[in-house]
PDB file of C-alpha atoms in Angstrom:
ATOM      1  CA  UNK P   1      58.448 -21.183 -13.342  1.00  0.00           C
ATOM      2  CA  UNK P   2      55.573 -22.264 -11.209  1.00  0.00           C
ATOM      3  CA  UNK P   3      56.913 -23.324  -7.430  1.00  0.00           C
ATOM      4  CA  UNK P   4      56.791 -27.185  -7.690  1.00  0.00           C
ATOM      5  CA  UNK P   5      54.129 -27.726  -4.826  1.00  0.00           C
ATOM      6  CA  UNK P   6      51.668 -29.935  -7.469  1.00  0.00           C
ATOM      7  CA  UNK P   7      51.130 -33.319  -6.613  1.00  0.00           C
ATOM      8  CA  UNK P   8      49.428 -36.693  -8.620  1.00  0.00           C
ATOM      9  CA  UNK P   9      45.526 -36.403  -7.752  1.00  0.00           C
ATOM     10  CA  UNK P  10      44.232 -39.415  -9.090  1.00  0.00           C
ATOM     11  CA  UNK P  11      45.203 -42.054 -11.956  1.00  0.00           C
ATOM     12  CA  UNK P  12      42.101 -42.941 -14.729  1.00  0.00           C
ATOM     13  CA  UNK P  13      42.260 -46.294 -15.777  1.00  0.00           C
ATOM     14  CA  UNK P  14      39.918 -47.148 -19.109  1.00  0.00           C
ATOM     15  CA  UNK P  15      38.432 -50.748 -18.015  1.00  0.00           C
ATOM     16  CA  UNK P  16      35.928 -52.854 -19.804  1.00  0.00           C
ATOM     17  CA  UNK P  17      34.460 -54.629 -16.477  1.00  0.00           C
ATOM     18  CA  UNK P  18      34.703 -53.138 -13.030  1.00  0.00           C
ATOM     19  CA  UNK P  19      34.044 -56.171 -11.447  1.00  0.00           C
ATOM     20  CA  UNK P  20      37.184 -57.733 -13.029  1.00  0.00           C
ATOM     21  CA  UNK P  21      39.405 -54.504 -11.901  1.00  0.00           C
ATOM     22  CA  UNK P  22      37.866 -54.573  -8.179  1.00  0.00           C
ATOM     23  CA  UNK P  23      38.476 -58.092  -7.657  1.00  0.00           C
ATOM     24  CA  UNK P  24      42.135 -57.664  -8.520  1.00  0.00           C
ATOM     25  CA  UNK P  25      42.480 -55.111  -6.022  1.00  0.00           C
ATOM     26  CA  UNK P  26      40.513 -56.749  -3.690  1.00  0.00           C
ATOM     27  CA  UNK P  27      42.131 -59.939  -3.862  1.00  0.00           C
ATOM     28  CA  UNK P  28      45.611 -59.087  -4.105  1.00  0.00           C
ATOM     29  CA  UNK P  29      45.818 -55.328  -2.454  1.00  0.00           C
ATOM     30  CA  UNK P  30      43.188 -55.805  -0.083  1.00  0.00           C
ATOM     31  CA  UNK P  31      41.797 -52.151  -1.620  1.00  0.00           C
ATOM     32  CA  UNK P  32      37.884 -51.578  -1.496  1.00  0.00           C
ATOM     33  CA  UNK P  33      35.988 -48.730  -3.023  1.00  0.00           C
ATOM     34  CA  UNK P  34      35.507 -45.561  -1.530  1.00  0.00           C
ATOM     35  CA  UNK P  35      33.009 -44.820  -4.065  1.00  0.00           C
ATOM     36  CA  UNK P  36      31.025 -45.288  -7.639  1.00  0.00           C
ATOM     37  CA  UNK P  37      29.962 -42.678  -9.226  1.00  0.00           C
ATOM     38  CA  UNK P  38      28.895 -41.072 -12.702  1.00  0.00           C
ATOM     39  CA  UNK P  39      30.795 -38.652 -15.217  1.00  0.00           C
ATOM     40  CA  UNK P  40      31.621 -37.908 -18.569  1.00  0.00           C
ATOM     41  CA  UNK P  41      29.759 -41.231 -19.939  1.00  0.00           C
ATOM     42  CA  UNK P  42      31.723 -43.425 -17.000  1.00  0.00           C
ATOM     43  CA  UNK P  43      31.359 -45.353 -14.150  1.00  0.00           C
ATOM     44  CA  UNK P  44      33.694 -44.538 -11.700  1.00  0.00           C
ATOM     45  CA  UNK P  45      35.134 -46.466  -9.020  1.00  0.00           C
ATOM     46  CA  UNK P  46      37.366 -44.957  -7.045  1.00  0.00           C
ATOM     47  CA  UNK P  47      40.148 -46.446  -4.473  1.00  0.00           C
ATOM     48  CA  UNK P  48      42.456 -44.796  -2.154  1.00  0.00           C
ATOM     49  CA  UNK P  49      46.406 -45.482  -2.223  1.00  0.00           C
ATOM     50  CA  UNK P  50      47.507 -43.111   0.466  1.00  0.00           C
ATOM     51  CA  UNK P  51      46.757 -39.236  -1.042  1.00  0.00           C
ATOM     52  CA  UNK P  52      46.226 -40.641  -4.502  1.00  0.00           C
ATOM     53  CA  UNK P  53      43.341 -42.386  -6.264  1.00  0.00           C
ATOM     54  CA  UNK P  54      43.016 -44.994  -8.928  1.00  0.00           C
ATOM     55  CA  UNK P  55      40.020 -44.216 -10.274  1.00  0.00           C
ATOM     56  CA  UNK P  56      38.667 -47.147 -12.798  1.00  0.00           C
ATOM     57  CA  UNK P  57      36.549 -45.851 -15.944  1.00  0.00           C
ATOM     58  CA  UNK P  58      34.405 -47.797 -17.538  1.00  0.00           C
ATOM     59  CA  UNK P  59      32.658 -46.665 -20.467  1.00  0.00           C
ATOM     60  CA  UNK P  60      28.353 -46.570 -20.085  1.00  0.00           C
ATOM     61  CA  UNK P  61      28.227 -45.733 -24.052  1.00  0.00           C
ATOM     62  CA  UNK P  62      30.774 -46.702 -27.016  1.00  0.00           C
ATOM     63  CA  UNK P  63      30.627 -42.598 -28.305  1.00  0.00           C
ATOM     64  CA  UNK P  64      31.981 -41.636 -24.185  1.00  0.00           C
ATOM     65  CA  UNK P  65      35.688 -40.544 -23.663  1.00  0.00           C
ATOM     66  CA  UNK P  66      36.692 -43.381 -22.061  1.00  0.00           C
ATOM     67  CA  UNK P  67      34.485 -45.788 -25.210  1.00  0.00           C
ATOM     68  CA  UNK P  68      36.529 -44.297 -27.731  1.00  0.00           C
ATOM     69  CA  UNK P  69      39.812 -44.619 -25.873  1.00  0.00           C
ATOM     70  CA  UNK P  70      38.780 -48.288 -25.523  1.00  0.00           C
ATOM     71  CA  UNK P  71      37.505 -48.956 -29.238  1.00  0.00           C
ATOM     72  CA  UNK P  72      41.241 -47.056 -30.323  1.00  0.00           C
ATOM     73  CA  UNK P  73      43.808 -48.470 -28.069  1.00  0.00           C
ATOM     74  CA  UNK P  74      41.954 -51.323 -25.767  1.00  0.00           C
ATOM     75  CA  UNK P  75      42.004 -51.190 -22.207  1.00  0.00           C
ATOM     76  CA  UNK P  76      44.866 -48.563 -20.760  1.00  0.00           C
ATOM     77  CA  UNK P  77      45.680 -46.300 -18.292  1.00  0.00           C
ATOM     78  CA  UNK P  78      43.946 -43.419 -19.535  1.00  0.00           C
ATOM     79  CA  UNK P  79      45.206 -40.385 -17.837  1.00  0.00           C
ATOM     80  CA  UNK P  80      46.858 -38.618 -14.709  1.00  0.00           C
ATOM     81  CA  UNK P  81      45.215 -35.938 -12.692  1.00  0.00           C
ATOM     82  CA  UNK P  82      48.132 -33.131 -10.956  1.00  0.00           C
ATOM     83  CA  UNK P  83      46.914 -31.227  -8.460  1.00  0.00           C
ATOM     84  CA  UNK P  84      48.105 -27.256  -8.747  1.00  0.00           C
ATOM     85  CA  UNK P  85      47.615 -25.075  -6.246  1.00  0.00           C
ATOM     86  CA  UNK P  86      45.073 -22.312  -8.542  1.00  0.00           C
ATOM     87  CA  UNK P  87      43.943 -24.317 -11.322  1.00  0.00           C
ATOM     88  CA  UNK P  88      42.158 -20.975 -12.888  1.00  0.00           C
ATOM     89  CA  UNK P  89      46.289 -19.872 -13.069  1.00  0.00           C
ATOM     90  CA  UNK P  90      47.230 -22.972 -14.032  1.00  0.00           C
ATOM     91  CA  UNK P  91      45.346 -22.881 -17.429  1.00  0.00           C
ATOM     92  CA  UNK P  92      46.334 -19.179 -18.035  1.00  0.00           C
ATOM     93  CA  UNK P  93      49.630 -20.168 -17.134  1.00  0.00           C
ATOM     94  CA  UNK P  94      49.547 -23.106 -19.547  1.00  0.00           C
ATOM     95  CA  UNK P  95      48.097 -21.393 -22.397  1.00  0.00           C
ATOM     96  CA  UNK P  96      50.652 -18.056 -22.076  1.00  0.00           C
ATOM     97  CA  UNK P  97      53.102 -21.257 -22.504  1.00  0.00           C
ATOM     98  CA  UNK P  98      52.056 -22.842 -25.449  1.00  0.00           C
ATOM     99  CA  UNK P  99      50.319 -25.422 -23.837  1.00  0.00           C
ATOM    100  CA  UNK P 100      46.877 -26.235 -25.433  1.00  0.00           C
ATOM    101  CA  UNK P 101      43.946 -27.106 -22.820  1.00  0.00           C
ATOM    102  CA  UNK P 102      41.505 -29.214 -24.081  1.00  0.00           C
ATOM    103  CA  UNK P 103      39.009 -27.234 -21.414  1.00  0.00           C
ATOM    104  CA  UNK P 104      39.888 -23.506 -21.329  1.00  0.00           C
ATOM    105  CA  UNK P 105      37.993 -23.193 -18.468  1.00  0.00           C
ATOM    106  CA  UNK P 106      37.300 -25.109 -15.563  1.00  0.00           C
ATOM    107  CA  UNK P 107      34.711 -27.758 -15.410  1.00  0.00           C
ATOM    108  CA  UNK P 108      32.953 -29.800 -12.847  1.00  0.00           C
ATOM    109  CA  UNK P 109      35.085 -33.602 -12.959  1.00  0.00           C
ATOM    110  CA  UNK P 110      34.238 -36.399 -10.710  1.00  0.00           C
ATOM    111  CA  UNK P 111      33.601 -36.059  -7.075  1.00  0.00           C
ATOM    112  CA  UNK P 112      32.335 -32.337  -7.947  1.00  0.00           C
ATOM    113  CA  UNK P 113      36.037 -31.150  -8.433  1.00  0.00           C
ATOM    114  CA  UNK P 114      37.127 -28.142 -10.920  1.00  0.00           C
ATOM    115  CA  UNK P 115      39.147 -30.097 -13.802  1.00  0.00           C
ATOM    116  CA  UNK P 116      40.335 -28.864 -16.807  1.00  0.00           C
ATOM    117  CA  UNK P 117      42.700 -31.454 -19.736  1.00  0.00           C
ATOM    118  CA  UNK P 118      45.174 -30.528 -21.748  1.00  0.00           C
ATOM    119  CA  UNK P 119      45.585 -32.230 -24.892  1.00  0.00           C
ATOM    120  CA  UNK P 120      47.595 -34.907 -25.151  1.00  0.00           C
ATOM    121  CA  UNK P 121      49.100 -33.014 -29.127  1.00  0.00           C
ATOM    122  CA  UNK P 122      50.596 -30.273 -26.357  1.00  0.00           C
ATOM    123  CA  UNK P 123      51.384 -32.531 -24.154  1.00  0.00           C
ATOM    124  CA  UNK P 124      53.789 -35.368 -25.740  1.00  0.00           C
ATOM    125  CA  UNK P 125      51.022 -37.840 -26.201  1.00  0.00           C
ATOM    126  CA  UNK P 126      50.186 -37.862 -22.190  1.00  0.00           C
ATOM    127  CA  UNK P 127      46.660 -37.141 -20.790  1.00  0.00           C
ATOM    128  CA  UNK P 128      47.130 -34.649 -18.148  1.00  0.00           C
ATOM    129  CA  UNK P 129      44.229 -33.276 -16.150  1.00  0.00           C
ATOM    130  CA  UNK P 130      44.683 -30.747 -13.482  1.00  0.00           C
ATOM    131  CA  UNK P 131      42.248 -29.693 -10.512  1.00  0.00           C
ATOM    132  CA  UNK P 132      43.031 -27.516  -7.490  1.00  0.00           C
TER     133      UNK P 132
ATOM    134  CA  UNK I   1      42.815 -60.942   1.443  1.00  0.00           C
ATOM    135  CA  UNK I   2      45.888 -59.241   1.892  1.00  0.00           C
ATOM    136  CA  UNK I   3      46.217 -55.976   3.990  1.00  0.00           C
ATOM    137  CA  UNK I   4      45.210 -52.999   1.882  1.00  0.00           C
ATOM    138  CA  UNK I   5      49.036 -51.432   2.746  1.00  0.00           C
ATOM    139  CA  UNK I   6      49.971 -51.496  -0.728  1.00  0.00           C
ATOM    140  CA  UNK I   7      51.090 -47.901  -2.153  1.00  0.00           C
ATOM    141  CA  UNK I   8      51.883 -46.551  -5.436  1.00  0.00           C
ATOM    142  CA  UNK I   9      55.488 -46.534  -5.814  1.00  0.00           C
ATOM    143  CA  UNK I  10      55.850 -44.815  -9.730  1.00  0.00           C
ATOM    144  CA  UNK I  11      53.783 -44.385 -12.541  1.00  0.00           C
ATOM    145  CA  UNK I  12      55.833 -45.150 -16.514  1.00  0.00           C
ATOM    146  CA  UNK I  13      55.294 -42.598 -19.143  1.00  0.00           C
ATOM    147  CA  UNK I  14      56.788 -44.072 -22.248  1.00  0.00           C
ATOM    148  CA  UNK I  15      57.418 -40.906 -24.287  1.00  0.00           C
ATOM    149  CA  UNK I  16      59.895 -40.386 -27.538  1.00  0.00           C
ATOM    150  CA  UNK I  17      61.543 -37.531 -26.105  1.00  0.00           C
ATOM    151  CA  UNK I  18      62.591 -36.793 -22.815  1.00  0.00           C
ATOM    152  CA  UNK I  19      63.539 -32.635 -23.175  1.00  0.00           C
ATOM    153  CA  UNK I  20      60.101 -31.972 -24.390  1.00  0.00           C
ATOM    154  CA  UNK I  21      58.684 -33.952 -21.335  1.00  0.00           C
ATOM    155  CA  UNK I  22      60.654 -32.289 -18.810  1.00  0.00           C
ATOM    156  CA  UNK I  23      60.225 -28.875 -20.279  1.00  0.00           C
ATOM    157  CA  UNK I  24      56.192 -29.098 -19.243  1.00  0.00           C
ATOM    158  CA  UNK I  25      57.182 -30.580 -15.881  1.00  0.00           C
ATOM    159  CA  UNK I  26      59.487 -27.909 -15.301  1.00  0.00           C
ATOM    160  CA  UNK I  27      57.981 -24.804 -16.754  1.00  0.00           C
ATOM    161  CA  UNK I  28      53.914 -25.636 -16.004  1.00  0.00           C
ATOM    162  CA  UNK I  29      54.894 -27.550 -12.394  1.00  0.00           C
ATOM    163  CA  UNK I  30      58.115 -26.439 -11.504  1.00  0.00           C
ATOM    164  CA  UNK I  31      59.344 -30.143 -11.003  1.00  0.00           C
ATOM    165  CA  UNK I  32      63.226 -30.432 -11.902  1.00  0.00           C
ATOM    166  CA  UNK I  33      64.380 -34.731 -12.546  1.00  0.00           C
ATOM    167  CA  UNK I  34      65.655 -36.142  -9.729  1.00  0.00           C
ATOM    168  CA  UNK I  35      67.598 -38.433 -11.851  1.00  0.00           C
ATOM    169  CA  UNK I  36      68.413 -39.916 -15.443  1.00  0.00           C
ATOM    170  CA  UNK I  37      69.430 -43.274 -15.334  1.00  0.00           C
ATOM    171  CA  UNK I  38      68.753 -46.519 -17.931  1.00  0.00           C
ATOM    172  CA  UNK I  39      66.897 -50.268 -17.324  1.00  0.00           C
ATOM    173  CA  UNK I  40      64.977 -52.477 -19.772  1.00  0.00           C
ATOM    174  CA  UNK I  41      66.189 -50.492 -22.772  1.00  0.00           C
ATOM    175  CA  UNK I  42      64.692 -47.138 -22.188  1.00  0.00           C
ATOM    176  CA  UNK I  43      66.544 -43.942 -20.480  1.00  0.00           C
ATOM    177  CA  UNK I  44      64.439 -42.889 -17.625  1.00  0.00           C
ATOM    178  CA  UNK I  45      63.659 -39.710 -15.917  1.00  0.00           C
ATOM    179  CA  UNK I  46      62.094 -39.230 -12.671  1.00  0.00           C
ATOM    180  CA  UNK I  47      60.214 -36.954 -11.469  1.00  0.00           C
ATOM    181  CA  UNK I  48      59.108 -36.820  -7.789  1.00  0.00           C
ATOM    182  CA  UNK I  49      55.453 -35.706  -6.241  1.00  0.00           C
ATOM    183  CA  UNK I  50      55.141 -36.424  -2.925  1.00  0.00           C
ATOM    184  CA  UNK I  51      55.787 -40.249  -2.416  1.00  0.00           C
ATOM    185  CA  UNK I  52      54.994 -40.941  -6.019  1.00  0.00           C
ATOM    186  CA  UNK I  53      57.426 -40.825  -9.104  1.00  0.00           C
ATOM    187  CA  UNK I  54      57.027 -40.272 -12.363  1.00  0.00           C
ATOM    188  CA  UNK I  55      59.213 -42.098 -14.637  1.00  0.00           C
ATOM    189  CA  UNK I  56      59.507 -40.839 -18.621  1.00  0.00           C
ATOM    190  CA  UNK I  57      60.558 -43.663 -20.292  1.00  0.00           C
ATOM    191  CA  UNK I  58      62.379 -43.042 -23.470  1.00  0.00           C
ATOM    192  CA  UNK I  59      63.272 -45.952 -25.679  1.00  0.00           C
ATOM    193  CA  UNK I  60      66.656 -46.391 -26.505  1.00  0.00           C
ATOM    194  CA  UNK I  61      65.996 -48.755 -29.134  1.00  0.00           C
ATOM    195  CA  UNK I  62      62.933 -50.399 -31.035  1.00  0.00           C
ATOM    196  CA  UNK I  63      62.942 -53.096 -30.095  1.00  0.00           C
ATOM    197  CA  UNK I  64      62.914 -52.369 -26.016  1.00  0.00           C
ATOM    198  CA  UNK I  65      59.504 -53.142 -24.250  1.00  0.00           C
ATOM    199  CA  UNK I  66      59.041 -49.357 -24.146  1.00  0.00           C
ATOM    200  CA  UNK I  67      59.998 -48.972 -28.141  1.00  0.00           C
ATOM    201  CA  UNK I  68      57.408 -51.574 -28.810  1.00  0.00           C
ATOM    202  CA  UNK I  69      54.584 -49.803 -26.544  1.00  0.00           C
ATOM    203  CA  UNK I  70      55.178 -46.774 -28.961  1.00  0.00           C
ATOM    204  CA  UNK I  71      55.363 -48.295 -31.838  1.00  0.00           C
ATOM    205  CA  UNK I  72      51.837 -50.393 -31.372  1.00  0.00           C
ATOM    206  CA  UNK I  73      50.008 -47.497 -29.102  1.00  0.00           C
ATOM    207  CA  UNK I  74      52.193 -44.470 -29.524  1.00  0.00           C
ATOM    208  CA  UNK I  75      53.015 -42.614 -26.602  1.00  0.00           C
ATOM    209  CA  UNK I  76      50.959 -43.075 -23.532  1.00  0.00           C
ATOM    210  CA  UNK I  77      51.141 -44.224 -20.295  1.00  0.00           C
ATOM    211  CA  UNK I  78      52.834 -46.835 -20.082  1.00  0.00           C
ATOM    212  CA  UNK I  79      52.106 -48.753 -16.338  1.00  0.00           C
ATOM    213  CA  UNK I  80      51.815 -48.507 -12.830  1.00  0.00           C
ATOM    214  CA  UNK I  81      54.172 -49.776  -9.811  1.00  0.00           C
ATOM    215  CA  UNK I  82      52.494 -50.568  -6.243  1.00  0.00           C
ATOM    216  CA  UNK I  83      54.546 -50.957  -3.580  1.00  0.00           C
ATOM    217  CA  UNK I  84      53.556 -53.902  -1.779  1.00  0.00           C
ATOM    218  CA  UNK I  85      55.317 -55.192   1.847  1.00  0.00           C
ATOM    219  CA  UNK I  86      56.793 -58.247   0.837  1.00  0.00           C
ATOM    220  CA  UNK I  87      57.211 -58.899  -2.943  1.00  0.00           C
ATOM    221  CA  UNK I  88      58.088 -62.860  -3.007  1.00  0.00           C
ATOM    222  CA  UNK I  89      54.762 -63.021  -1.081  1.00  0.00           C
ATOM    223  CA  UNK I  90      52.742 -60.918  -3.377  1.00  0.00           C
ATOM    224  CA  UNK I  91      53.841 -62.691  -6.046  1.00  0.00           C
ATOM    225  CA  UNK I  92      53.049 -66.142  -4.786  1.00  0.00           C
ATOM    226  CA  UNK I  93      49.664 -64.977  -3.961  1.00  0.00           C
ATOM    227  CA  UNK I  94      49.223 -63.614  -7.250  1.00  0.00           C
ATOM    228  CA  UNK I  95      49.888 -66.796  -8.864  1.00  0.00           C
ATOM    229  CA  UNK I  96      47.492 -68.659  -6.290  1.00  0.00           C
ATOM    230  CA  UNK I  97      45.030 -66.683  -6.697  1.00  0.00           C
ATOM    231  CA  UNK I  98      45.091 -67.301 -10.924  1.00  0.00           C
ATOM    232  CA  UNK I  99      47.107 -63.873 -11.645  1.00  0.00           C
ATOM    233  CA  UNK I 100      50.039 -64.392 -14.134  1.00  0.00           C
ATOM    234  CA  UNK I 101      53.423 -63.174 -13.571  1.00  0.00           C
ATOM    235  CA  UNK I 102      55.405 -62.215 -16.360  1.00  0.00           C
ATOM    236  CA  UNK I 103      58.364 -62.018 -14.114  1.00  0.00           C
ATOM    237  CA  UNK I 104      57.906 -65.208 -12.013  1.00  0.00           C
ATOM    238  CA  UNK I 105      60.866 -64.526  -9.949  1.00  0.00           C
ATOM    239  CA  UNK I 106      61.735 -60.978  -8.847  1.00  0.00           C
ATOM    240  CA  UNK I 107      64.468 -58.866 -10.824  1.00  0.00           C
ATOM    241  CA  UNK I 108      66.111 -55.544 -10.588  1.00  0.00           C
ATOM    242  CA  UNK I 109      64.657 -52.467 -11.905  1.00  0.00           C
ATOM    243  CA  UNK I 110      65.409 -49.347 -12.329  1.00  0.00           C
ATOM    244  CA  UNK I 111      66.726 -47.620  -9.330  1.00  0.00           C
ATOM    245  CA  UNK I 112      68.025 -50.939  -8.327  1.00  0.00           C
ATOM    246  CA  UNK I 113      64.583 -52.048  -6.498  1.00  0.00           C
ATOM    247  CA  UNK I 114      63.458 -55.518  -6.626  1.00  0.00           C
ATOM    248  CA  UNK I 115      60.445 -55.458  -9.155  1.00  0.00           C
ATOM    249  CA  UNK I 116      57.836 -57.956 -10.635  1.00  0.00           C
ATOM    250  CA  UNK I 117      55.538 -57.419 -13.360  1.00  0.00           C
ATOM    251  CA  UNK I 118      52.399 -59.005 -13.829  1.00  0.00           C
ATOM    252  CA  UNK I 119      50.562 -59.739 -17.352  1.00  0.00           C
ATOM    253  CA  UNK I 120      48.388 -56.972 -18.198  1.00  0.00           C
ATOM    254  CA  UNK I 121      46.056 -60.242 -20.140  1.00  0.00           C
ATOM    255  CA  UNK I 122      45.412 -61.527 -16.501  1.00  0.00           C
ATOM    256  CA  UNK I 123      44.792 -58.074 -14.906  1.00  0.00           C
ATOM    257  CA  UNK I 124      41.982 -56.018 -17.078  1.00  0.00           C
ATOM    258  CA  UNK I 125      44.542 -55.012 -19.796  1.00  0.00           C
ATOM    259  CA  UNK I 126      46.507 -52.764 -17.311  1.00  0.00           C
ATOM    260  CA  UNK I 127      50.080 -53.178 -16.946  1.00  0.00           C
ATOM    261  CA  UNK I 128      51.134 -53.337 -13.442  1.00  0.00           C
ATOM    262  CA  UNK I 129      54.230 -53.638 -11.894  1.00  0.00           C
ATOM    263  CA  UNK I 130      55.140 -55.031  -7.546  1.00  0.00           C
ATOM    264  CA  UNK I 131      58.193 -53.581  -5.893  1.00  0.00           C
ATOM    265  CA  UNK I 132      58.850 -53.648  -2.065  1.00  0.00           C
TER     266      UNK I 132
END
């Protein structure tokens, strides 16, 4: 069993408007952005809630993740990110368990972190992304 | 604009089994529950990292707002609870400012905290939940 140091990285929220999304947190949480940025066919918006994000995902093209998550289910919250302390032993880890990553090896996610999914089939239904 | 003080306080997994849940939290992350208990029809689990939990929301029956999420989405994440300062005020801002409440009047949630939710039609299809 892996020592239980991991914590929640960030939170991905599918949106259809991030203007919509920003003024609720604006409005009501008082939250700005601490960034937009581009990746995997999104627009990112990131805000802070202490050491986690809420990152807001909105689609630039209907054939992106985050589009087809959208065109199956509507608007959600899309997935959780864990921070692990060796994501490279994570996956090996994961896989030597059963547990069927989506990417086997580590890619470049948002804010140039390593990132690798699992899929959801391994993972009772969940999105779970880790990064180290 | 309210102060940007607002934290997250848990994140909802509606899933239709807690044991296979908790067997990736504990054998991937080494995270143990650090309770079971039941509100709103589903038996929850939590799971702590750092200041955040993670509930896994299991519906008892299917016609609970969790056995209903299932049914219509399957499993997924389910919503997200931020921890504002004062909850009677966040919720009368909320409503000022155009946001609906689906609980117009704080109730008790699990763990016996005082919780609100608001209508995920009024805030970009996301289900969010207030506690203080």
């Amino acid at each position: 069993m892996a020592p239980s140091n991991s914590q929640i990285a960030h939170i991905g929220l599918a949106v259809e408007d991030l203007e919509t999304a920003l003024s609720f947190f604006k409005d009501v949480l008082g939250h700005e952005p601490t960034g937009v940025e581009s990746a995997d066919g999104a627009e990112i918006a990131s805000l802070r809630f202490g050491d986690v994000d809420i990152e807001l995902l909105k689609p630039q093209k209907p054939d992106s993740p985050i589009g087809k998550f959208i065109a199956k289910r509507g608007p959600g919250i899309h997935h959780i990110c864990l921070r692990v302390p060796d994501l490279d032993a994570a996956i090996t880890d994961c896989q030597s368990k059963g547990y069927q990553m989506i990417d086997a090896e580590p890619r470049t996610g948002a804010g140039g972190h390593r990132i690798a999914f699992l899929h959801p089939k391994s993972t009772f239904g969940i999105l779970l992304e880790l990064t180290d």
